[in-house]
Short mmCIF file of C-alpha atoms in Angstrom, two decimals:
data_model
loop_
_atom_site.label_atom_id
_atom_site.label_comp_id
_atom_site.label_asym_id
_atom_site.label_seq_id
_atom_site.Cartn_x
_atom_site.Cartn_y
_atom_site.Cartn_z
CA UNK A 23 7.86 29.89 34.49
CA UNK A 24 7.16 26.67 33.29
CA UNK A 25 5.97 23.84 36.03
CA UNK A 26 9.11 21.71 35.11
CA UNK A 27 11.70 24.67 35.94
CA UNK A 28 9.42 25.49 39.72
CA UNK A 29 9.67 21.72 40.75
CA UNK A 30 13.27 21.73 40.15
CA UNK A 31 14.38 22.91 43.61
CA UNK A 32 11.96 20.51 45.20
CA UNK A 33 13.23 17.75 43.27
CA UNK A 34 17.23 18.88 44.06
CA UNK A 35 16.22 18.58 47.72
CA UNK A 36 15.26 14.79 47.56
CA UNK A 37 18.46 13.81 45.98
CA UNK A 38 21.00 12.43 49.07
CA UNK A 39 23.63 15.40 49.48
CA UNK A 40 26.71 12.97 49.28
CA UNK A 41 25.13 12.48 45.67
CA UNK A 42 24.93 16.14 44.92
CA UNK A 43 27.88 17.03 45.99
CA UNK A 44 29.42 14.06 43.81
CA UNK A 45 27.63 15.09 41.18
CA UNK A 46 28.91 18.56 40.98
CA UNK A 47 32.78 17.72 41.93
CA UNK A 48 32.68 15.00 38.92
CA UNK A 49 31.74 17.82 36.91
CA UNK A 50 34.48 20.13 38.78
CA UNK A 51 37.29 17.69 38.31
CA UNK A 52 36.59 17.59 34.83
CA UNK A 53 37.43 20.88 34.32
CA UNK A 54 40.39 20.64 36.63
CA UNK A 55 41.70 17.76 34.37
CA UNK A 56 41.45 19.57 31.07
CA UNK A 57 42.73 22.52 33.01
CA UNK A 58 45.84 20.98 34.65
CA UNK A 59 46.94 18.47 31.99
CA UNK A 60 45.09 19.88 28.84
CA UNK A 61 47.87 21.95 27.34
CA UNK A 62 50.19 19.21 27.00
CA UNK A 63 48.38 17.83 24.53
CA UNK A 64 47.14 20.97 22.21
CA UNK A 65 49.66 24.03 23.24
CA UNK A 66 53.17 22.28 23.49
CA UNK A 67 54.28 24.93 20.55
CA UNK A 68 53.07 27.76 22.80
CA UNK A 69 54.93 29.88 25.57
CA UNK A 70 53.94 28.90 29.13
CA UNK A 71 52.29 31.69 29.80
CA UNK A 72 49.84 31.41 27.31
CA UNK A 73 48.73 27.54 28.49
CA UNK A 74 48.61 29.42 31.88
CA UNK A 75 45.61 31.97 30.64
CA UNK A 76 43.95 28.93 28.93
CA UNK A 77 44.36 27.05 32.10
CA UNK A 78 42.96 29.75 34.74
CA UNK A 79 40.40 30.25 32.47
CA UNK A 80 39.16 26.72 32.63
CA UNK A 81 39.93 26.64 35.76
CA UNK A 82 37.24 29.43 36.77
CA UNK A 83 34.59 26.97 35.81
CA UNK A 84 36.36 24.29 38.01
CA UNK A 85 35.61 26.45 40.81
CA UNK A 86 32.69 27.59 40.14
CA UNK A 87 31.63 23.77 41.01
CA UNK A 88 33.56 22.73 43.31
CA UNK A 89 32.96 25.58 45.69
CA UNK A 90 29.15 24.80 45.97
CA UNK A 91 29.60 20.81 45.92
CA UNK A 92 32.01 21.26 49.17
CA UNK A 93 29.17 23.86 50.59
CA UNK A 94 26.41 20.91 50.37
CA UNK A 95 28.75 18.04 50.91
CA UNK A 96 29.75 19.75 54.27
CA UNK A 97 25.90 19.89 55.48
CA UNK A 98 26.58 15.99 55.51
CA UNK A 99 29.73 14.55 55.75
CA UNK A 100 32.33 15.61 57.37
CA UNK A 101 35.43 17.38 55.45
CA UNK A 102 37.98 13.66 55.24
CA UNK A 103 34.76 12.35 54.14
CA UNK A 104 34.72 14.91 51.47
CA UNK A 105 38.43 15.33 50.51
CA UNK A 106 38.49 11.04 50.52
CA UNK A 107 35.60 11.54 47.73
CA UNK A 108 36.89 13.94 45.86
CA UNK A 109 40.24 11.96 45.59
CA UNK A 110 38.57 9.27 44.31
CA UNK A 111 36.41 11.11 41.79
CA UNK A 112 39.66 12.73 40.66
CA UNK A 113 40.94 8.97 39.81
CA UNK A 114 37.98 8.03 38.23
CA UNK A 115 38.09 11.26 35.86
CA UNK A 116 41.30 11.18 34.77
CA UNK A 117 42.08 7.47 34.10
CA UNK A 118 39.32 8.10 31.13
CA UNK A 119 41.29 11.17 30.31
CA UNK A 120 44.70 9.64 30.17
CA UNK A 121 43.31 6.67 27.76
CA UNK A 122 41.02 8.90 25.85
CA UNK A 123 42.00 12.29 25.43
CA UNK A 124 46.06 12.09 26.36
CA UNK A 125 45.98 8.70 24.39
CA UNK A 126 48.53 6.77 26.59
CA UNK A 127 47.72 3.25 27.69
CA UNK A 128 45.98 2.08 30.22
CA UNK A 129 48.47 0.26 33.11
CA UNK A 130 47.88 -2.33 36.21
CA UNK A 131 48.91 0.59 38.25
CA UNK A 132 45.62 2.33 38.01
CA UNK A 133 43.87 -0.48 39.21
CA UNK A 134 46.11 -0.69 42.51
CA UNK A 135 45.60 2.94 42.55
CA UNK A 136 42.39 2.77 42.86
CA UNK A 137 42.35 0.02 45.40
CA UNK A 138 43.75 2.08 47.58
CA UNK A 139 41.44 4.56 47.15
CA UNK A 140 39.10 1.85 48.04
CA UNK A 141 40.62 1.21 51.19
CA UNK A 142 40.75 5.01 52.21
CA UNK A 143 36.86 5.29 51.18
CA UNK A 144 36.43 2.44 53.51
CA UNK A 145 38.25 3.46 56.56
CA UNK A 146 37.20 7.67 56.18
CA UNK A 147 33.23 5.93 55.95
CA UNK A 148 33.11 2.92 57.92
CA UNK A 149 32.41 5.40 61.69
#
């Protein structure tokens, strides 16, 4: 095994848990993005059904993230802590998405959204 791939676990242990956990629920709320609001783009010609197969199969990966990034977020913060971080990753996911993929404009709304979110990150952390 080479000495890169054997220092890896040491080196995921130094990295803060609220970072790691972060980490992996960006990449978790990706998926849950493309699956929850991806068909409307691509599969509007399709049955239902068949945007729901797409979807649950994206959504497998979703999971397959998000379950371990609330396992090592819990060794740390407590579960507000987490679902107030998650909330706010979800925002900052799928603003991109709605201006880059979806291709609808960007509105003054998002940015009161997300100081709101602001103020819930600051009252969940601040004890």
């Amino acid at each position: 095994m080479p000495a890169w791939l054997q220092a890896l676990p040491a080196t995921v242990h130094t990295v803060p848990v609220w970072l790691q956990s972060a980490f992996l629920l960006t990449l978790s709320n990706v998926f849950m993005t493309f699956a929850w609001y991806g068909h409307l783009k691509g599969l509007q010609a399709r049955p239902w059904f068949y945007a729901a197969l797409i979807s649950w199969g994206i959504a497998f990966f979703e999971y397959m993230l998000q379950v371990p990034a609330n396992r090592i977020g819990a060794t740390a913060l407590s579960l507000p802590q987490l679902k107030i971080m998650q909330e706010v990753i979800t925002l900052l996911v799928f603003v991109p998405f709605v201006v880059l993929y979806m291709k609808q404009p960007i509105k003054l709304d998002y940015l009161w959204a997300a100081l709101c979110m602001l103020g819930a990150v600051y009252f969940i952390f601040r004890s």
